[in-house]
């Protein structure tokens, strides 16, 4: 596998101080089981803990590389950027926040729209990038998804959307909320054209994304242990004045209560999608 850069461990003969510097960041502690894991072992295992199978978050590029055959895909609408329609400013101006995010992630916004083959079948895949302003959905994310849906209708190929998002983008206010309706309406047209859409929910999928396209798939499948919900647990507890049950808003709990169709391990996700599409299309 070639989609992760790897640091080399300290070489023989290096001084103590140098050794320490070179081994920094090579190990990390699993946030679930507490096991110390060699970072390379995690990279080789699709960012899943070899000990307890805890699924660490995966960025959008790595996700696309896992799903597409030979890690090859064509990207669409990569140049779309937000125009800051509200001239919004919080702790810093939105335009500045966008610019620093674009530099940090090398993406124009919080989603990559791509097309390629998955186990030999042509399809469109959109993947959200959590590192870009919390994977929030603004006008650009809405437009990119809508265009991907329209391409799917035009070319009659299935669509997969991999969500990882904190919800609507605060800095775009009502314009951000309008994306829920825009994408949902486009998905309706996809449904009428009888083209399958699989929604893959990863940790975390919340807010307006859960309230719209993430839950509108012909299949809604999630990775193990993903946080999926609308409002966060603290807000709900304060509203209903009750303690929430153990594991509330995690994939397994949602599957048990009928909100999801399946919980699928990362290593099996590609084949699961391929099998599902064979079922839908062939
Ligand atoms: Zn672990």
Coordinates of C-alpha atoms and ligand atoms in Angstrom, one line a residue:
X1 CA 0.0 0.0 0.0
X2 CA 1.4 3.3 -1.0
X3 CA -1.0 6.0 0.1
X4 CA 0.6 6.9 3.5
X5 CA 3.9 8.5 4.0
X6 CA 6.1 6.7 6.4
X7 CA 8.8 7.9 8.7
X8 CA 11.8 5.6 9.0
X9 CA 12.8 4.4 12.4
X10 CA 16.1 5.8 13.9
X11 CA 19.2 4.4 12.2
X12 CA 22.1 2.6 14.0
X13 CA 24.9 4.7 15.3
X14 CA 22.8 7.8 15.7
X15 CA 23.4 9.8 18.9
X16 CA 20.9 9.5 21.8
X17 CA 19.3 12.9 21.1
X18 CA 19.0 12.2 17.4
X19 CA 17.5 8.8 18.1
X20 CA 14.8 10.3 20.3
X21 CA 13.9 12.9 17.6
X22 CA 13.7 10.3 14.9
X23 CA 11.4 7.9 16.8
X24 CA 9.0 10.7 17.8
X25 CA 5.5 10.1 16.3
X26 CA 6.3 6.5 15.4
X27 CA 4.1 5.1 18.1
X28 CA 0.7 6.0 19.4
X29 CA -1.7 4.8 22.0
X30 CA -5.0 3.3 20.9
X31 CA -7.8 5.6 22.3
X32 CA -10.0 2.5 22.8
X33 CA -7.9 -0.3 24.2
X34 CA -4.9 1.7 25.4
X35 CA -2.5 -0.6 23.5
X36 CA 0.7 1.1 22.2
X37 CA 0.7 0.7 18.4
X38 CA 3.5 1.1 15.9
X39 CA 2.2 3.8 13.5
X40 CA 3.3 1.7 10.5
X41 CA 1.2 -1.2 11.7
X42 CA -1.8 1.1 11.8
X43 CA -1.0 2.4 8.3
X44 CA -0.8 -1.1 7.0
X45 CA -4.1 -2.0 8.6
X46 CA -6.2 0.9 7.1
X47 CA -6.0 2.9 10.4
X48 CA -7.7 0.1 12.3
X49 CA -6.2 -0.9 15.7
X50 CA -4.7 -4.5 15.2
X51 CA -5.5 -5.3 18.8
X52 CA -9.2 -4.2 19.3
X53 CA -10.3 -3.2 15.8
X54 CA -11.0 0.4 16.9
X55 CA -11.5 2.4 13.6
X56 CA -9.4 5.6 13.7
X57 CA -10.5 8.4 11.4
X58 CA -9.4 8.2 7.8
X59 CA -8.9 11.3 5.6
X60 CA -10.7 11.7 2.3
X61 CA -7.8 11.0 0.1
X62 CA -6.9 7.8 1.9
X63 CA -10.6 6.8 1.8
X64 CA -10.8 7.2 -2.0
X65 CA -7.5 5.2 -2.3
X66 CA -9.1 2.3 -0.3
X67 CA -12.3 2.3 -2.3
X68 CA -11.2 2.8 -5.9
X69 CA -9.5 0.0 -7.9
X70 CA -5.7 0.6 -8.2
X71 CA -6.3 3.8 -6.1
X72 CA -7.1 5.5 -9.5
X73 CA -9.9 8.0 -9.9
X74 CA -10.8 11.2 -11.7
X75 CA -11.7 14.2 -9.6
X76 CA -14.5 16.7 -10.3
X77 CA -15.2 20.3 -9.3
X78 CA -11.9 20.6 -7.4
X79 CA -11.7 24.3 -8.0
X80 CA -15.1 25.3 -6.4
X81 CA -14.6 27.6 -3.4
X82 CA -16.9 29.5 -1.1
X83 CA -17.5 33.2 -1.9
X84 CA -18.3 34.1 1.8
X85 CA -21.8 35.3 0.9
X86 CA -22.5 36.6 4.4
X87 CA -19.1 38.3 4.9
X88 CA -19.0 36.3 8.1
X89 CA -16.4 36.7 10.9
X90 CA -16.2 34.8 14.2
X91 CA -12.8 34.6 15.9
X92 CA -11.4 35.4 12.5
X93 CA -12.9 36.3 9.1
X94 CA -14.3 33.3 7.2
X95 CA -12.2 34.1 4.2
X96 CA -9.1 33.8 6.3
X97 CA -10.3 30.5 7.8
X98 CA -11.0 29.2 4.3
X99 CA -7.6 30.2 3.1
X100 CA -5.7 28.5 6.0
X101 CA -7.8 25.4 5.7
X102 CA -7.2 25.2 1.9
X103 CA -3.5 25.5 2.6
X104 CA -3.5 22.9 5.4
X105 CA -5.5 20.3 3.5
X106 CA -4.7 21.1 -0.2
X107 CA -8.5 21.0 -0.8
X108 CA -10.8 23.8 -1.8
X109 CA -13.5 22.7 0.5
X110 CA -14.7 19.8 2.8
X111 CA -15.5 17.3 0.1
X112 CA -13.8 15.4 -2.8
X113 CA -16.0 14.4 -5.7
X114 CA -14.5 11.5 -7.7
X115 CA -15.3 9.0 -10.4
X116 CA -13.7 5.6 -11.1
X117 CA -14.1 1.9 -10.7
X118 CA -14.9 -0.2 -7.7
X119 CA -14.3 -4.0 -8.3
X120 CA -14.7 -3.2 -12.0
X121 CA -17.9 -1.2 -11.8
X122 CA -17.9 2.5 -12.8
X123 CA -19.4 4.7 -10.1
X124 CA -19.2 8.2 -8.5
X125 CA -17.9 8.6 -4.9
X126 CA -18.1 11.7 -2.8
X127 CA -16.0 11.7 0.4
X128 CA -16.2 14.4 3.1
X129 CA -13.0 15.7 4.7
X130 CA -13.4 16.2 8.5
X131 CA -10.2 18.2 8.8
X132 CA -11.7 21.0 6.6
X133 CA -13.7 23.1 9.1
X134 CA -15.1 19.9 10.8
X135 CA -16.3 18.5 7.5
X136 CA -19.1 21.1 7.6
X137 CA -21.5 21.4 4.7
X138 CA -21.7 24.8 3.0
X139 CA -22.7 25.8 -0.5
X140 CA -19.6 24.2 -2.1
X141 CA -20.2 20.8 -0.5
X142 CA -23.9 21.0 -1.5
X143 CA -23.0 22.0 -5.1
X144 CA -20.4 19.3 -5.5
X145 CA -22.7 16.6 -4.2
X146 CA -25.6 17.8 -6.4
X147 CA -23.4 17.8 -9.5
X148 CA -22.2 14.3 -8.6
X149 CA -25.8 13.2 -8.4
X150 CA -26.6 14.8 -11.7
X151 CA -23.6 13.0 -13.3
X152 CA -24.8 9.7 -11.9
X153 CA -28.3 10.3 -13.4
X154 CA -26.8 11.3 -16.8
X155 CA -24.3 8.4 -17.0
X156 CA -26.6 6.0 -15.2
X157 CA -23.9 4.9 -12.7
X158 CA -24.3 4.4 -8.9
X159 CA -23.4 6.9 -6.3
X160 CA -21.6 6.4 -2.9
X161 CA -21.3 9.3 -0.4
X162 CA -18.9 8.8 2.6
X163 CA -19.9 11.2 5.3
X164 CA -17.7 12.6 8.1
X165 CA -19.2 15.8 9.3
X166 CA -20.2 18.1 12.2
X167 CA -23.2 19.2 10.1
X168 CA -24.1 22.5 8.5
X169 CA -21.4 25.3 8.2
X170 CA -22.1 28.0 10.7
X171 CA -20.2 30.6 8.7
X172 CA -22.7 30.2 5.8
X173 CA -25.9 30.4 7.9
X174 CA -29.1 29.8 6.1
X175 CA -27.3 29.2 2.8
X176 CA -25.7 26.2 4.5
X177 CA -29.2 24.9 5.6
X178 CA -30.5 25.3 2.1
X179 CA -28.1 22.5 1.0
X180 CA -30.2 20.0 2.9
X181 CA -33.2 20.7 0.6
X182 CA -31.1 21.0 -2.5
X183 CA -29.3 17.7 -2.1
X184 CA -32.4 15.9 -0.9
X185 CA -34.3 17.1 -4.0
X186 CA -31.5 15.9 -6.3
X187 CA -31.5 12.5 -4.5
X188 CA -35.2 12.3 -5.2
X189 CA -34.4 12.6 -8.9
X190 CA -31.7 10.0 -8.6
X191 CA -34.3 7.7 -7.0
X192 CA -36.8 8.4 -9.8
X193 CA -34.1 7.5 -12.3
X194 CA -33.7 4.2 -10.4
X195 CA -30.0 4.7 -9.8
X196 CA -28.7 3.2 -6.5
X197 CA -27.2 5.4 -3.8
X198 CA -25.3 4.0 -0.9
X199 CA -24.6 6.2 2.1
X200 CA -21.5 5.3 4.2
X201 CA -21.5 6.9 7.6
X202 CA -18.2 7.3 9.4
X203 CA -17.1 8.8 12.7
X204 CA -18.6 11.4 13.2
X205 CA -21.7 12.0 11.2
X206 CA -23.9 14.6 12.8
X207 CA -26.2 17.6 12.4
X208 CA -27.6 18.6 9.0
X209 CA -25.7 15.8 7.2
X210 CA -27.4 13.1 9.2
X211 CA -30.7 15.1 8.8
X212 CA -30.4 14.9 5.0
X213 CA -28.3 12.8 2.6
X214 CA -26.5 10.6 5.0
X215 CA -29.8 8.9 6.0
X216 CA -31.3 8.9 2.5
X217 CA -29.4 6.0 1.0
X218 CA -31.0 3.0 -0.6
X219 CA -28.6 1.5 1.9
X220 CA -27.3 3.3 4.9
X221 CA -24.2 1.6 6.2
X222 CA -21.7 2.7 8.9
X223 CA -18.3 1.8 10.2
X224 CA -18.0 0.2 13.6
X225 CA -18.2 2.5 16.6
X226 CA -19.0 5.7 14.6
X227 CA -20.7 8.5 16.4
X228 CA -23.9 9.2 14.4
X229 CA -26.6 11.6 15.5
X230 CA -28.3 14.9 15.0
X231 CA -27.6 16.9 18.2
X232 CA -24.9 15.8 20.6
X233 CA -25.6 13.7 23.7
X234 CA -25.2 16.6 26.2
X235 CA -27.7 18.8 24.4
X236 CA -30.2 15.9 24.3
X237 CA -29.7 15.1 28.0
X238 CA -30.3 18.7 28.9
X239 CA -33.4 18.8 26.8
X240 CA -35.1 15.6 27.9
X241 CA -33.6 15.7 31.4
X242 CA -32.7 12.0 31.3
X243 CA -29.5 10.0 31.2
X244 CA -28.9 8.5 27.9
X245 CA -28.3 4.7 27.5
X246 CA -24.8 3.2 27.1
X247 CA -23.5 3.4 23.5
X248 CA -26.2 5.8 22.4
X249 CA -25.6 7.3 19.0
X250 CA -23.0 4.7 18.1
X251 CA -23.3 2.6 14.9
X252 CA -24.1 -0.7 16.7
X253 CA -26.9 0.9 18.8
X254 CA -28.4 2.5 15.7
X255 CA -28.3 -0.7 13.8
X256 CA -30.1 -2.5 16.7
X257 CA -32.8 0.2 16.7
X258 CA -33.4 0.1 12.9
X259 CA -31.7 3.4 11.9
X260 CA -29.0 1.6 9.8
X261 CA -28.9 -1.3 7.4
X262 CA -25.5 -2.6 8.4
X263 CA -22.3 -2.0 10.3
X264 CA -19.4 -2.9 8.0
X265 CA -15.7 -3.1 8.9
X266 CA -13.3 -0.9 6.9
X267 CA -11.4 -3.8 5.5
X268 CA -14.7 -5.3 4.2
X269 CA -16.4 -2.0 3.0
X270 CA -15.2 -2.1 -0.6
X271 CA -16.4 -5.6 -1.2
X272 CA -19.7 -5.0 0.7
X273 CA -20.4 -2.0 -1.6
X274 CA -19.5 -4.1 -4.7
X275 CA -21.8 -6.9 -3.7
X276 CA -24.7 -4.5 -2.8
X277 CA -24.4 -2.8 -6.2
X278 CA -24.4 -6.2 -8.0
X279 CA -27.6 -6.9 -6.1
X280 CA -29.1 -3.5 -7.2
X281 CA -27.9 -3.3 -10.8
X282 CA -27.4 -6.8 -12.3
Ligands
LIG1 ZN1 -7.1 -0.7 20.2

